[in-house]
Short mmCIF file of N, CA and C and ligand atoms in Angstrom, two decimals:
data_model
loop_
_atom_site.label_atom_id
_atom_site.label_comp_id
_atom_site.label_asym_id
_atom_site.label_seq_id
_atom_site.Cartn_x
_atom_site.Cartn_y
_atom_site.Cartn_z
N UNK A 29 0.85 -1.20 0.00
CA UNK A 29 0.00 0.00 0.00
C UNK A 29 0.88 1.24 0.00
N UNK A 30 1.75 1.35 -0.99
CA UNK A 30 2.78 2.39 -0.99
C UNK A 30 2.21 3.79 -1.14
N UNK A 31 0.98 3.91 -1.68
CA UNK A 31 0.42 5.25 -1.88
C UNK A 31 -0.55 5.66 -0.77
N UNK A 32 -0.68 4.84 0.25
CA UNK A 32 -1.63 5.14 1.33
C UNK A 32 -0.97 6.04 2.37
N UNK A 33 -1.56 7.21 2.61
CA UNK A 33 -0.88 8.15 3.52
C UNK A 33 -0.85 7.63 4.96
N UNK A 34 -1.86 6.87 5.37
CA UNK A 34 -1.80 6.36 6.74
C UNK A 34 -0.79 5.21 6.86
N UNK A 35 -0.62 4.41 5.81
CA UNK A 35 0.47 3.43 5.83
C UNK A 35 1.82 4.15 5.90
N UNK A 36 1.92 5.30 5.25
CA UNK A 36 3.18 6.08 5.32
C UNK A 36 3.38 6.65 6.72
N UNK A 37 2.30 7.07 7.36
CA UNK A 37 2.41 7.54 8.75
C UNK A 37 2.87 6.39 9.65
N UNK A 38 2.31 5.21 9.45
CA UNK A 38 2.71 4.03 10.24
C UNK A 38 4.19 3.74 10.02
N UNK A 39 4.63 3.85 8.77
CA UNK A 39 6.04 3.56 8.44
C UNK A 39 6.99 4.69 8.86
N UNK A 40 6.44 5.82 9.30
CA UNK A 40 7.29 6.95 9.69
C UNK A 40 7.75 7.79 8.51
N UNK A 41 7.19 7.52 7.33
CA UNK A 41 7.60 8.29 6.13
C UNK A 41 6.91 9.65 6.08
N UNK A 42 5.77 9.77 6.76
CA UNK A 42 5.09 11.05 6.96
C UNK A 42 5.02 11.26 8.47
N UNK A 43 5.44 12.44 8.96
CA UNK A 43 5.42 12.66 10.40
C UNK A 43 4.00 12.76 10.96
N UNK A 44 3.84 12.38 12.20
CA UNK A 44 2.56 12.54 12.89
C UNK A 44 2.85 12.74 14.37
N UNK A 45 1.88 13.31 15.05
CA UNK A 45 1.99 13.47 16.50
C UNK A 45 1.31 12.28 17.15
N UNK A 46 2.12 11.31 17.52
CA UNK A 46 1.59 10.04 18.03
C UNK A 46 1.13 10.16 19.47
N UNK A 47 0.04 9.47 19.75
CA UNK A 47 -0.52 9.43 21.10
C UNK A 47 -0.40 8.05 21.72
N UNK A 48 -0.41 7.03 20.88
CA UNK A 48 -0.32 5.64 21.36
C UNK A 48 0.12 4.79 20.18
N UNK A 49 0.95 3.78 20.47
CA UNK A 49 1.36 2.86 19.41
C UNK A 49 1.68 1.50 20.01
N UNK A 50 1.22 0.46 19.35
CA UNK A 50 1.69 -0.90 19.69
C UNK A 50 1.78 -1.67 18.37
N UNK A 51 1.86 -2.99 18.45
CA UNK A 51 2.05 -3.77 17.23
C UNK A 51 0.83 -3.76 16.31
N UNK A 52 -0.32 -3.42 16.88
CA UNK A 52 -1.57 -3.54 16.13
C UNK A 52 -2.16 -2.22 15.68
N UNK A 53 -2.03 -1.19 16.51
CA UNK A 53 -2.73 0.06 16.24
C UNK A 53 -1.83 1.27 16.50
N UNK A 54 -2.26 2.39 15.93
CA UNK A 54 -1.59 3.68 16.15
C UNK A 54 -2.67 4.74 16.37
N UNK A 55 -2.45 5.61 17.35
CA UNK A 55 -3.34 6.76 17.56
C UNK A 55 -2.51 8.03 17.41
N UNK A 56 -3.07 9.02 16.72
CA UNK A 56 -2.34 10.26 16.49
C UNK A 56 -3.35 11.40 16.30
N UNK A 57 -2.89 12.62 16.57
CA UNK A 57 -3.76 13.79 16.42
C UNK A 57 -4.16 13.99 14.97
N UNK A 58 -5.43 14.33 14.75
CA UNK A 58 -5.88 14.68 13.40
C UNK A 58 -5.25 16.02 13.01
N UNK A 59 -4.81 16.13 11.77
CA UNK A 59 -4.11 17.33 11.30
C UNK A 59 -5.07 18.52 11.17
N UNK A 60 -6.36 18.25 11.09
CA UNK A 60 -7.36 19.31 10.91
C UNK A 60 -8.49 19.11 11.92
N UNK A 61 -8.23 19.43 13.20
CA UNK A 61 -9.18 19.05 14.26
C UNK A 61 -10.55 19.69 14.11
N UNK A 62 -11.57 18.89 14.34
CA UNK A 62 -12.97 19.34 14.25
C UNK A 62 -13.62 19.39 15.63
N UNK A 63 -12.82 19.25 16.67
CA UNK A 63 -13.29 19.31 18.06
C UNK A 63 -12.05 19.64 18.91
N UNK A 64 -12.25 20.09 20.16
CA UNK A 64 -11.10 20.42 21.01
C UNK A 64 -10.10 19.26 21.14
N UNK A 65 -10.61 18.04 21.18
CA UNK A 65 -9.76 16.85 21.17
C UNK A 65 -10.18 16.01 19.96
N UNK A 66 -9.33 15.89 18.98
CA UNK A 66 -9.68 15.12 17.78
C UNK A 66 -8.46 14.31 17.36
N UNK A 67 -8.58 13.01 17.58
CA UNK A 67 -7.48 12.13 17.15
C UNK A 67 -8.05 10.94 16.40
N UNK A 68 -7.18 10.22 15.75
CA UNK A 68 -7.55 9.06 14.94
C UNK A 68 -6.90 7.81 15.53
N UNK A 69 -7.60 6.72 15.48
CA UNK A 69 -7.03 5.41 15.82
C UNK A 69 -7.10 4.56 14.56
N UNK A 70 -5.95 4.02 14.15
CA UNK A 70 -5.91 3.23 12.92
C UNK A 70 -5.26 1.87 13.19
N UNK A 71 -5.67 0.86 12.43
CA UNK A 71 -4.95 -0.42 12.52
C UNK A 71 -3.66 -0.33 11.70
N UNK A 72 -2.64 -1.05 12.13
CA UNK A 72 -1.42 -1.06 11.31
C UNK A 72 -1.63 -1.87 10.03
N UNK A 73 -2.55 -2.84 10.11
CA UNK A 73 -2.92 -3.59 8.91
C UNK A 73 -3.72 -2.68 7.99
N UNK A 74 -3.38 -2.67 6.71
CA UNK A 74 -4.15 -1.85 5.78
C UNK A 74 -5.51 -2.49 5.51
N UNK A 75 -6.56 -1.84 5.99
CA UNK A 75 -7.94 -2.19 5.67
C UNK A 75 -8.52 -0.90 5.10
N UNK A 76 -9.10 -0.93 3.92
CA UNK A 76 -9.48 0.31 3.25
C UNK A 76 -10.61 1.04 3.98
N UNK A 77 -11.63 0.31 4.41
CA UNK A 77 -12.80 0.97 4.99
C UNK A 77 -13.59 0.00 5.84
N UNK A 78 -14.50 0.53 6.66
CA UNK A 78 -15.21 -0.36 7.59
C UNK A 78 -15.85 -1.57 6.92
N UNK A 79 -16.39 -1.39 5.73
CA UNK A 79 -17.09 -2.50 5.08
C UNK A 79 -16.13 -3.64 4.70
N UNK A 80 -14.83 -3.38 4.76
CA UNK A 80 -13.82 -4.40 4.45
C UNK A 80 -13.34 -5.17 5.69
N UNK A 81 -13.86 -4.82 6.86
CA UNK A 81 -13.49 -5.55 8.08
C UNK A 81 -13.99 -6.99 7.98
N UNK A 82 -13.09 -7.93 8.24
CA UNK A 82 -13.45 -9.36 8.16
C UNK A 82 -13.49 -9.98 9.55
N UNK A 83 -13.98 -11.22 9.61
CA UNK A 83 -14.11 -11.89 10.91
C UNK A 83 -12.76 -11.96 11.63
N UNK A 84 -11.70 -12.18 10.89
CA UNK A 84 -10.36 -12.24 11.50
C UNK A 84 -9.97 -10.92 12.16
N UNK A 85 -10.65 -9.85 11.81
CA UNK A 85 -10.31 -8.52 12.34
C UNK A 85 -11.14 -8.15 13.58
N UNK A 86 -11.96 -9.08 14.06
CA UNK A 86 -12.85 -8.73 15.18
C UNK A 86 -12.08 -8.20 16.39
N UNK A 87 -11.00 -8.88 16.75
CA UNK A 87 -10.23 -8.43 17.92
C UNK A 87 -9.61 -7.06 17.66
N UNK A 88 -9.10 -6.88 16.45
CA UNK A 88 -8.46 -5.62 16.08
C UNK A 88 -9.47 -4.46 16.16
N UNK A 89 -10.67 -4.68 15.65
CA UNK A 89 -11.69 -3.62 15.68
C UNK A 89 -12.07 -3.29 17.12
N UNK A 90 -12.18 -4.31 17.96
CA UNK A 90 -12.47 -4.05 19.37
C UNK A 90 -11.35 -3.31 20.05
N UNK A 91 -10.12 -3.65 19.70
CA UNK A 91 -8.97 -2.96 20.30
C UNK A 91 -8.96 -1.48 19.93
N UNK A 92 -9.36 -1.17 18.71
CA UNK A 92 -9.42 0.24 18.32
C UNK A 92 -10.34 1.02 19.26
N UNK A 93 -11.47 0.42 19.61
CA UNK A 93 -12.39 1.10 20.54
C UNK A 93 -11.76 1.27 21.92
N UNK A 94 -11.10 0.22 22.39
CA UNK A 94 -10.50 0.29 23.73
C UNK A 94 -9.37 1.32 23.77
N UNK A 95 -8.54 1.34 22.74
CA UNK A 95 -7.43 2.31 22.73
C UNK A 95 -7.97 3.73 22.56
N UNK A 96 -9.04 3.87 21.79
CA UNK A 96 -9.67 5.19 21.69
C UNK A 96 -10.11 5.69 23.05
N UNK A 97 -10.71 4.81 23.84
CA UNK A 97 -11.16 5.20 25.18
C UNK A 97 -9.98 5.54 26.08
N UNK A 98 -8.93 4.75 25.99
CA UNK A 98 -7.73 5.00 26.81
C UNK A 98 -7.13 6.37 26.50
N UNK A 99 -6.98 6.67 25.21
CA UNK A 99 -6.37 7.95 24.83
C UNK A 99 -7.31 9.11 25.15
N UNK A 100 -8.62 8.89 25.00
CA UNK A 100 -9.59 9.92 25.38
C UNK A 100 -9.46 10.22 26.88
N UNK A 101 -9.36 9.16 27.68
CA UNK A 101 -9.21 9.33 29.14
C UNK A 101 -7.94 10.13 29.42
N UNK A 102 -6.86 9.78 28.76
CA UNK A 102 -5.57 10.46 29.01
C UNK A 102 -5.60 11.93 28.60
N UNK A 103 -6.57 12.28 27.75
CA UNK A 103 -6.67 13.66 27.29
C UNK A 103 -7.88 14.39 27.87
N UNK A 104 -8.41 13.82 28.95
CA UNK A 104 -9.41 14.53 29.75
C UNK A 104 -10.81 14.55 29.20
N UNK A 105 -11.12 13.67 28.24
CA UNK A 105 -12.47 13.69 27.66
C UNK A 105 -13.19 12.34 27.80
N UNK A 106 -12.86 11.62 28.87
CA UNK A 106 -13.45 10.28 29.06
C UNK A 106 -14.97 10.32 29.09
N UNK A 107 -15.54 11.46 29.50
CA UNK A 107 -17.00 11.54 29.60
C UNK A 107 -17.61 12.43 28.50
N UNK A 108 -16.83 12.70 27.46
CA UNK A 108 -17.35 13.62 26.43
C UNK A 108 -16.65 13.40 25.09
N UNK A 109 -16.98 12.29 24.46
CA UNK A 109 -16.46 12.12 23.09
C UNK A 109 -17.41 11.28 22.27
N UNK A 110 -17.33 11.47 20.98
CA UNK A 110 -18.08 10.60 20.07
C UNK A 110 -17.11 9.91 19.13
N UNK A 111 -17.59 8.82 18.55
CA UNK A 111 -16.76 7.96 17.70
C UNK A 111 -17.37 7.95 16.31
N UNK A 112 -16.55 8.21 15.31
CA UNK A 112 -17.05 8.20 13.93
C UNK A 112 -16.13 7.37 13.04
N UNK A 113 -16.75 6.51 12.28
CA UNK A 113 -16.07 5.83 11.17
C UNK A 113 -16.80 6.27 9.89
N UNK A 114 -16.13 6.94 9.01
CA UNK A 114 -16.73 7.19 7.71
C UNK A 114 -16.49 5.97 6.82
N UNK A 115 -17.46 5.66 6.00
CA UNK A 115 -17.36 4.49 5.12
C UNK A 115 -17.77 4.88 3.71
N UNK A 116 -16.77 5.13 2.86
CA UNK A 116 -17.06 5.48 1.46
C UNK A 116 -17.07 6.98 1.25
N UNK A 117 -16.71 7.37 0.03
CA UNK A 117 -16.56 8.80 -0.26
C UNK A 117 -17.89 9.55 -0.11
N UNK A 118 -19.00 8.87 -0.37
CA UNK A 118 -20.30 9.55 -0.22
C UNK A 118 -20.57 9.92 1.23
N UNK A 119 -19.97 9.20 2.16
CA UNK A 119 -20.16 9.50 3.59
C UNK A 119 -19.16 10.54 4.09
N UNK A 120 -18.19 10.88 3.22
CA UNK A 120 -17.17 11.83 3.63
C UNK A 120 -15.80 11.21 3.84
N UNK A 121 -15.68 9.89 3.60
CA UNK A 121 -14.35 9.28 3.76
C UNK A 121 -13.41 9.79 2.67
N UNK A 122 -12.26 10.27 3.11
CA UNK A 122 -11.25 10.83 2.20
C UNK A 122 -10.01 9.94 2.17
N UNK A 123 -9.66 9.40 3.32
CA UNK A 123 -8.47 8.53 3.41
C UNK A 123 -8.96 7.09 3.48
N UNK A 124 -8.50 6.29 2.51
CA UNK A 124 -8.98 4.91 2.42
C UNK A 124 -8.04 3.93 3.11
N UNK A 125 -7.83 4.23 4.39
CA UNK A 125 -7.21 3.31 5.36
C UNK A 125 -8.08 3.46 6.60
N UNK A 126 -8.65 2.37 7.04
CA UNK A 126 -9.61 2.40 8.16
C UNK A 126 -9.12 3.32 9.28
N UNK A 127 -9.99 4.19 9.74
CA UNK A 127 -9.64 5.07 10.85
C UNK A 127 -10.87 5.40 11.67
N UNK A 128 -10.66 5.47 12.95
CA UNK A 128 -11.72 5.83 13.90
C UNK A 128 -11.43 7.24 14.39
N UNK A 129 -12.38 8.14 14.12
CA UNK A 129 -12.25 9.49 14.66
C UNK A 129 -12.73 9.48 16.11
N UNK A 130 -11.99 10.10 17.00
CA UNK A 130 -12.48 10.41 18.34
C UNK A 130 -12.57 11.93 18.43
N UNK A 131 -13.79 12.41 18.64
CA UNK A 131 -14.04 13.85 18.71
C UNK A 131 -14.52 14.14 20.12
N UNK A 132 -13.70 14.86 20.87
CA UNK A 132 -14.02 15.03 22.29
C UNK A 132 -13.92 16.47 22.76
N UNK A 133 -14.52 16.68 23.92
CA UNK A 133 -14.38 17.96 24.61
C UNK A 133 -15.27 19.06 24.09
N UNK A 134 -16.29 18.70 23.32
CA UNK A 134 -17.17 19.74 22.79
C UNK A 134 -18.04 20.36 23.89
N UNK A 135 -18.38 19.54 24.87
CA UNK A 135 -19.11 20.07 26.03
C UNK A 135 -20.60 20.18 25.84
N UNK A 136 -21.08 19.81 24.68
CA UNK A 136 -22.54 19.78 24.44
C UNK A 136 -22.82 18.77 23.32
N UNK A 137 -24.05 18.33 23.20
CA UNK A 137 -24.35 17.29 22.23
C UNK A 137 -24.11 17.74 20.79
N UNK A 138 -23.80 16.79 19.94
CA UNK A 138 -23.65 17.05 18.51
C UNK A 138 -25.04 17.01 17.87
N UNK A 139 -25.18 17.58 16.67
CA UNK A 139 -26.51 17.59 16.01
C UNK A 139 -27.09 16.19 15.86
N UNK A 140 -26.23 15.20 15.64
CA UNK A 140 -26.72 13.84 15.51
C UNK A 140 -25.74 12.86 16.16
P1 5GP B 653 -12.07 10.89 6.66
O1 5GP B 653 -12.77 12.08 6.07
O2 5GP B 653 -11.39 10.05 5.61
O3 5GP B 653 -12.94 10.08 7.58
O4 5GP B 653 -10.97 11.49 7.62
C1 5GP B 653 -9.62 11.58 7.30
C2 5GP B 653 -8.98 12.40 8.38
O5 5GP B 653 -7.59 12.30 8.27
C3 5GP B 653 -9.33 13.90 8.31
O6 5GP B 653 -9.93 14.31 9.53
C4 5GP B 653 -8.00 14.57 8.05
O7 5GP B 653 -7.88 15.83 8.71
C5 5GP B 653 -7.01 13.55 8.55
N1 5GP B 653 -5.72 13.58 7.87
C6 5GP B 653 -5.54 13.56 6.52
N2 5GP B 653 -4.23 13.56 6.23
C7 5GP B 653 -3.57 13.59 7.42
C8 5GP B 653 -2.19 13.62 7.78
O8 5GP B 653 -1.29 13.58 6.94
N3 5GP B 653 -1.90 13.64 9.10
C9 5GP B 653 -2.87 13.65 10.06
N4 5GP B 653 -2.45 13.68 11.34
N5 5GP B 653 -4.18 13.62 9.77
C10 5GP B 653 -4.53 13.59 8.46
ZN1 ZN B 654 -2.92 2.03 4.44
#
């Protein structure tokens, strides 16, 4: 996946501000934050989009949620964040490497 920008971030070829990393996942600040706390959690395995998640990825997908919660807690928004996965360009997905947005610290409900 040489042209995938998130694979390049994982490989260190594009810099990022990392928040958490292990063998399976990476969390880093979104470059264009849409909330006071906005970071992404991605699998190191290249999966293009949520609809491509397979049964073998069940543990990985669950880990993304757990690490999102851990990093949210570490950044003071354990009680105020939402989770978004965009799936497909019509939904607003721009980067085709699975990513979980954590948007936190807004302090009031989102429109939806
Ligand atoms: P999507 O619209 O695909 O769900 O979200 C992609 C997200 O990736 C956007 O929020 C965008 O700001 C973020 N993003 C795109 N390129 C980069 C980058 O090079 N570095 C970081 N940290 N975030 C990026
Ligand atoms: Zn990728």
